[in-house]
Amino acid sequence: MLDSPGLRPTPDRVRETLFNWLGQQLYGQQVLDLFAGTGSLGIEAVSRGAACVDFVERDPRVAAQLSTNLASLNITASAVHVNDVQAYLTRPAKPYTLVFLDPPFHQQLADPCCSALEAGGWLSEDAIIYLETETSLSPNVPTNWQLYRETQAGESTARLYQRHPL
């Protein structure tokens, strides 16, 4: 794995919990993996039946390694976008049914990204949003996101939200 500032793969225990929560809901999902890093969440989603994954990673070296990993795993229903997540979310959107949002800790990125996802048309009516933050953070998410799962592991808190139409 490349060394990159802020690169913090989701702990195995948290990833296992997340995919247990999602269960059979993954089949056919259109997935957006923001702050993708190693791409472990998106890759796992595809391996469990997601239709496609768009990965967004700002570090070109990390994104290149992710592309190499996807090719070696023969994952073709994916795209890697080398871009800052906040800049990416200002682009014209297509709605996703599942979003992984795992920003670097202590950089105050969770709240503005949640707002941009909601305001920018990035979410389907009943999208599922996974948000992983430092435990000390109480994120301000849009009012139509309902928290339905939460767990803590060390310094990380993982939350799963269900979006409801406004």
mmCIF file of C-alpha atoms in Angstrom:
data_model
loop_
_atom_site.group_PDB
_atom_site.id
_atom_site.type_symbol
_atom_site.label_atom_id
_atom_site.label_comp_id
_atom_site.label_asym_id
_atom_site.label_seq_id
_atom_site.Cartn_x
_atom_site.Cartn_y
_atom_site.Cartn_z
ATOM 1 C CA MET A 1 0.000 0.000 0.000
ATOM 2 C CA LEU A 2 1.254 3.478 -0.842
ATOM 3 C CA ASP A 3 1.962 5.952 1.939
ATOM 4 C CA SER A 4 -0.206 9.014 1.447
ATOM 5 C CA PRO A 5 -1.272 11.672 3.960
ATOM 6 C CA GLY A 6 -4.742 10.900 5.282
ATOM 7 C CA LEU A 7 -4.842 7.397 3.764
ATOM 8 C CA ARG A 8 -6.532 5.305 6.416
ATOM 9 C CA PRO A 9 -8.084 2.062 5.225
ATOM 10 C CA THR A 10 -11.333 1.075 6.907
ATOM 11 C CA PRO A 11 -10.492 -1.464 9.632
ATOM 12 C CA ASP A 12 -11.380 -5.059 8.725
ATOM 13 C CA ARG A 13 -13.814 -5.346 11.639
ATOM 14 C CA VAL A 14 -15.690 -2.214 10.568
ATOM 15 C CA ARG A 15 -15.772 -3.340 6.922
ATOM 16 C CA GLU A 16 -17.135 -6.746 7.942
ATOM 17 C CA THR A 17 -19.838 -5.071 10.065
ATOM 18 C CA LEU A 18 -20.778 -2.727 7.208
ATOM 19 C CA PHE A 19 -21.220 -5.533 4.704
ATOM 20 C CA ASN A 20 -23.176 -7.597 7.223
ATOM 21 C CA TRP A 21 -25.496 -4.583 7.621
ATOM 22 C CA LEU A 22 -25.896 -4.266 3.868
ATOM 23 C CA GLY A 23 -26.440 -7.991 3.373
ATOM 24 C CA GLN A 24 -28.330 -8.727 0.170
ATOM 25 C CA GLN A 25 -28.992 -5.031 -0.526
ATOM 26 C CA LEU A 26 -25.805 -4.786 -2.615
ATOM 27 C CA TYR A 27 -27.061 -6.572 -5.708
ATOM 28 C CA GLY A 28 -27.411 -4.121 -8.596
ATOM 29 C CA GLN A 29 -26.392 -1.049 -6.588
ATOM 30 C CA GLN A 30 -24.855 1.972 -8.312
ATOM 31 C CA VAL A 31 -22.003 2.833 -5.923
ATOM 32 C CA LEU A 32 -19.981 6.002 -5.360
ATOM 33 C CA ASP A 33 -16.823 5.529 -3.260
ATOM 34 C CA LEU A 34 -15.587 8.954 -2.130
ATOM 35 C CA PHE A 35 -12.087 9.371 -0.649
ATOM 36 C CA ALA A 36 -11.583 5.902 -2.118
ATOM 37 C CA GLY A 37 -7.966 5.334 -1.092
ATOM 38 C CA THR A 38 -7.316 1.621 -1.515
ATOM 39 C CA GLY A 39 -10.854 1.132 -2.816
ATOM 40 C CA SER A 40 -11.541 -1.671 -0.356
ATOM 41 C CA LEU A 41 -15.181 -0.673 0.217
ATOM 42 C CA GLY A 42 -16.039 -0.333 -3.468
ATOM 43 C CA ILE A 43 -14.162 -3.496 -4.409
ATOM 44 C CA GLU A 44 -16.009 -5.435 -1.713
ATOM 45 C CA ALA A 45 -19.324 -4.015 -2.961
ATOM 46 C CA VAL A 46 -18.631 -5.208 -6.525
ATOM 47 C CA SER A 47 -17.577 -8.626 -5.259
ATOM 48 C CA ARG A 48 -20.967 -8.861 -3.516
ATOM 49 C CA GLY A 49 -23.054 -7.913 -6.536
ATOM 50 C CA ALA A 50 -22.989 -4.129 -6.975
ATOM 51 C CA ALA A 51 -23.554 -3.203 -10.625
ATOM 52 C CA CYS A 52 -20.799 -0.589 -10.798
ATOM 53 C CA VAL A 53 -18.580 1.617 -8.674
ATOM 54 C CA ASP A 54 -17.180 5.074 -9.315
ATOM 55 C CA PHE A 55 -14.110 5.712 -7.167
ATOM 56 C CA VAL A 56 -12.967 9.266 -6.378
ATOM 57 C CA GLU A 57 -9.420 9.699 -5.068
ATOM 58 C CA ARG A 58 -7.383 12.912 -5.161
ATOM 59 C CA ASP A 59 -3.868 11.432 -4.907
ATOM 60 C CA PRO A 60 -2.754 10.396 -8.422
ATOM 61 C CA ARG A 61 -0.363 7.733 -7.093
ATOM 62 C CA VAL A 62 -3.046 6.145 -4.923
ATOM 63 C CA ALA A 63 -5.562 6.333 -7.791
ATOM 64 C CA ALA A 64 -3.062 4.675 -10.157
ATOM 65 C CA GLN A 65 -2.515 1.855 -7.664
ATOM 66 C CA LEU A 66 -6.291 1.474 -7.295
ATOM 67 C CA SER A 67 -6.666 1.249 -11.090
ATOM 68 C CA THR A 68 -3.954 -1.410 -11.193
ATOM 69 C CA ASN A 69 -5.701 -3.373 -8.434
ATOM 70 C CA LEU A 70 -9.051 -3.175 -10.243
ATOM 71 C CA ALA A 71 -7.457 -4.440 -13.462
ATOM 72 C CA SER A 72 -5.727 -7.318 -11.663
ATOM 73 C CA LEU A 73 -9.081 -8.293 -10.108
ATOM 74 C CA ASN A 74 -10.753 -7.996 -13.537
ATOM 75 C CA ILE A 75 -13.245 -5.443 -12.205
ATOM 76 C CA THR A 76 -14.432 -3.635 -15.313
ATOM 77 C CA ALA A 77 -17.685 -2.089 -14.062
ATOM 78 C CA SER A 78 -15.828 0.744 -12.409
ATOM 79 C CA ALA A 79 -14.115 4.049 -13.021
ATOM 80 C CA VAL A 80 -11.421 5.837 -11.037
ATOM 81 C CA HIS A 81 -11.692 9.625 -10.985
ATOM 82 C CA VAL A 82 -8.583 11.522 -9.885
ATOM 83 C CA ASN A 83 -10.087 14.569 -8.239
ATOM 84 C CA ASP A 84 -10.614 16.340 -4.958
ATOM 85 C CA VAL A 85 -13.941 15.065 -3.604
ATOM 86 C CA GLN A 86 -15.366 18.504 -2.876
ATOM 87 C CA ALA A 87 -14.497 19.666 -6.407
ATOM 88 C CA TYR A 88 -15.912 16.439 -7.873
ATOM 89 C CA LEU A 89 -19.219 16.995 -6.078
ATOM 90 C CA THR A 90 -19.683 20.352 -7.851
ATOM 91 C CA ARG A 91 -19.951 18.550 -11.216
ATOM 92 C CA PRO A 92 -23.229 17.485 -12.793
ATOM 93 C CA ALA A 93 -24.441 14.467 -10.875
ATOM 94 C CA LYS A 94 -26.004 11.140 -11.568
ATOM 95 C CA PRO A 95 -27.894 9.546 -8.681
ATOM 96 C CA TYR A 96 -26.251 6.700 -6.810
ATOM 97 C CA THR A 97 -28.036 4.130 -4.684
ATOM 98 C CA LEU A 98 -25.103 3.572 -2.304
ATOM 99 C CA VAL A 99 -22.395 6.031 -1.261
ATOM 100 C CA PHE A 100 -19.292 5.327 0.797
ATOM 101 C CA LEU A 101 -18.036 8.507 2.471
ATOM 102 C CA ASP A 102 -14.866 8.002 4.494
ATOM 103 C CA PRO A 103 -13.028 11.354 4.596
ATOM 104 C CA PRO A 104 -9.633 11.874 6.227
ATOM 105 C CA PHE A 105 -10.044 12.533 9.924
ATOM 106 C CA HIS A 106 -9.767 16.000 11.500
ATOM 107 C CA GLN A 107 -10.172 17.910 8.229
ATOM 108 C CA GLN A 108 -13.835 18.946 8.611
ATOM 109 C CA LEU A 109 -14.855 17.313 5.324
ATOM 110 C CA ALA A 110 -17.802 15.156 6.400
ATOM 111 C CA ASP A 111 -20.432 17.887 6.812
ATOM 112 C CA PRO A 112 -19.782 19.761 3.546
ATOM 113 C CA CYS A 113 -19.628 16.495 1.597
ATOM 114 C CA CYS A 114 -22.929 15.301 3.084
ATOM 115 C CA SER A 115 -24.532 18.620 2.146
ATOM 116 C CA ALA A 116 -23.092 18.490 -1.381
ATOM 117 C CA LEU A 117 -24.333 14.932 -1.920
ATOM 118 C CA GLU A 118 -27.858 15.942 -0.950
ATOM 119 C CA ALA A 119 -27.963 19.306 -2.726
ATOM 120 C CA GLY A 120 -26.215 18.156 -5.898
ATOM 121 C CA GLY A 121 -28.496 15.331 -6.970
ATOM 122 C CA TRP A 122 -25.961 12.601 -6.209
ATOM 123 C CA LEU A 123 -28.405 10.412 -4.289
ATOM 124 C CA SER A 124 -31.310 8.288 -5.446
ATOM 125 C CA GLU A 125 -34.581 8.734 -3.553
ATOM 126 C CA ASP A 126 -33.808 5.914 -1.147
ATOM 127 C CA ALA A 127 -30.005 5.934 -1.232
ATOM 128 C CA ILE A 128 -27.941 4.330 1.479
ATOM 129 C CA ILE A 129 -25.046 6.418 2.791
ATOM 130 C CA TYR A 130 -22.143 4.976 4.776
ATOM 131 C CA LEU A 131 -20.258 7.632 6.742
ATOM 132 C CA GLU A 132 -17.086 6.876 8.683
ATOM 133 C CA THR A 133 -15.682 9.638 10.884
ATOM 134 C CA GLU A 134 -13.497 10.116 13.893
ATOM 135 C CA THR A 135 -15.430 9.198 17.029
ATOM 136 C CA SER A 136 -15.187 12.734 18.414
ATOM 137 C CA LEU A 137 -17.231 14.100 15.487
ATOM 138 C CA SER A 138 -21.016 14.369 15.560
ATOM 139 C CA PRO A 139 -21.767 14.943 11.880
ATOM 140 C CA ASN A 140 -24.504 17.297 10.732
ATOM 141 C CA VAL A 141 -26.247 15.334 8.018
ATOM 142 C CA PRO A 142 -29.282 16.402 5.975
ATOM 143 C CA THR A 143 -32.539 16.096 7.891
ATOM 144 C CA ASN A 144 -33.940 13.506 5.476
ATOM 145 C CA TRP A 145 -31.121 11.047 6.241
ATOM 146 C CA GLN A 146 -32.236 8.568 8.884
ATOM 147 C CA LEU A 147 -29.537 6.879 10.941
ATOM 148 C CA TYR A 148 -30.274 3.194 11.183
ATOM 149 C CA ARG A 149 -26.951 1.577 12.090
ATOM 150 C CA GLU A 150 -23.935 2.765 14.047
ATOM 151 C CA THR A 151 -20.818 1.151 15.483
ATOM 152 C CA GLN A 152 -17.545 2.287 16.959
ATOM 153 C CA ALA A 153 -14.116 0.721 16.573
ATOM 154 C CA GLY A 154 -11.189 2.495 18.166
ATOM 155 C CA GLU A 155 -11.045 6.066 16.872
ATOM 156 C CA SER A 156 -13.659 5.437 14.143
ATOM 157 C CA THR A 157 -17.422 5.633 14.208
ATOM 158 C CA ALA A 158 -19.267 4.079 11.283
ATOM 159 C CA ARG A 159 -22.828 5.137 10.518
ATOM 160 C CA LEU A 160 -25.309 3.901 7.948
ATOM 161 C CA TYR A 161 -28.069 6.256 6.832
ATOM 162 C CA GLN A 162 -31.142 5.734 4.694
ATOM 163 C CA ARG A 163 -32.148 8.725 2.608
ATOM 164 C CA HIS A 164 -35.816 9.623 2.367
ATOM 165 C CA PRO A 165 -37.267 11.964 -0.284
ATOM 166 C CA LEU A 166 -37.634 15.580 0.796
#
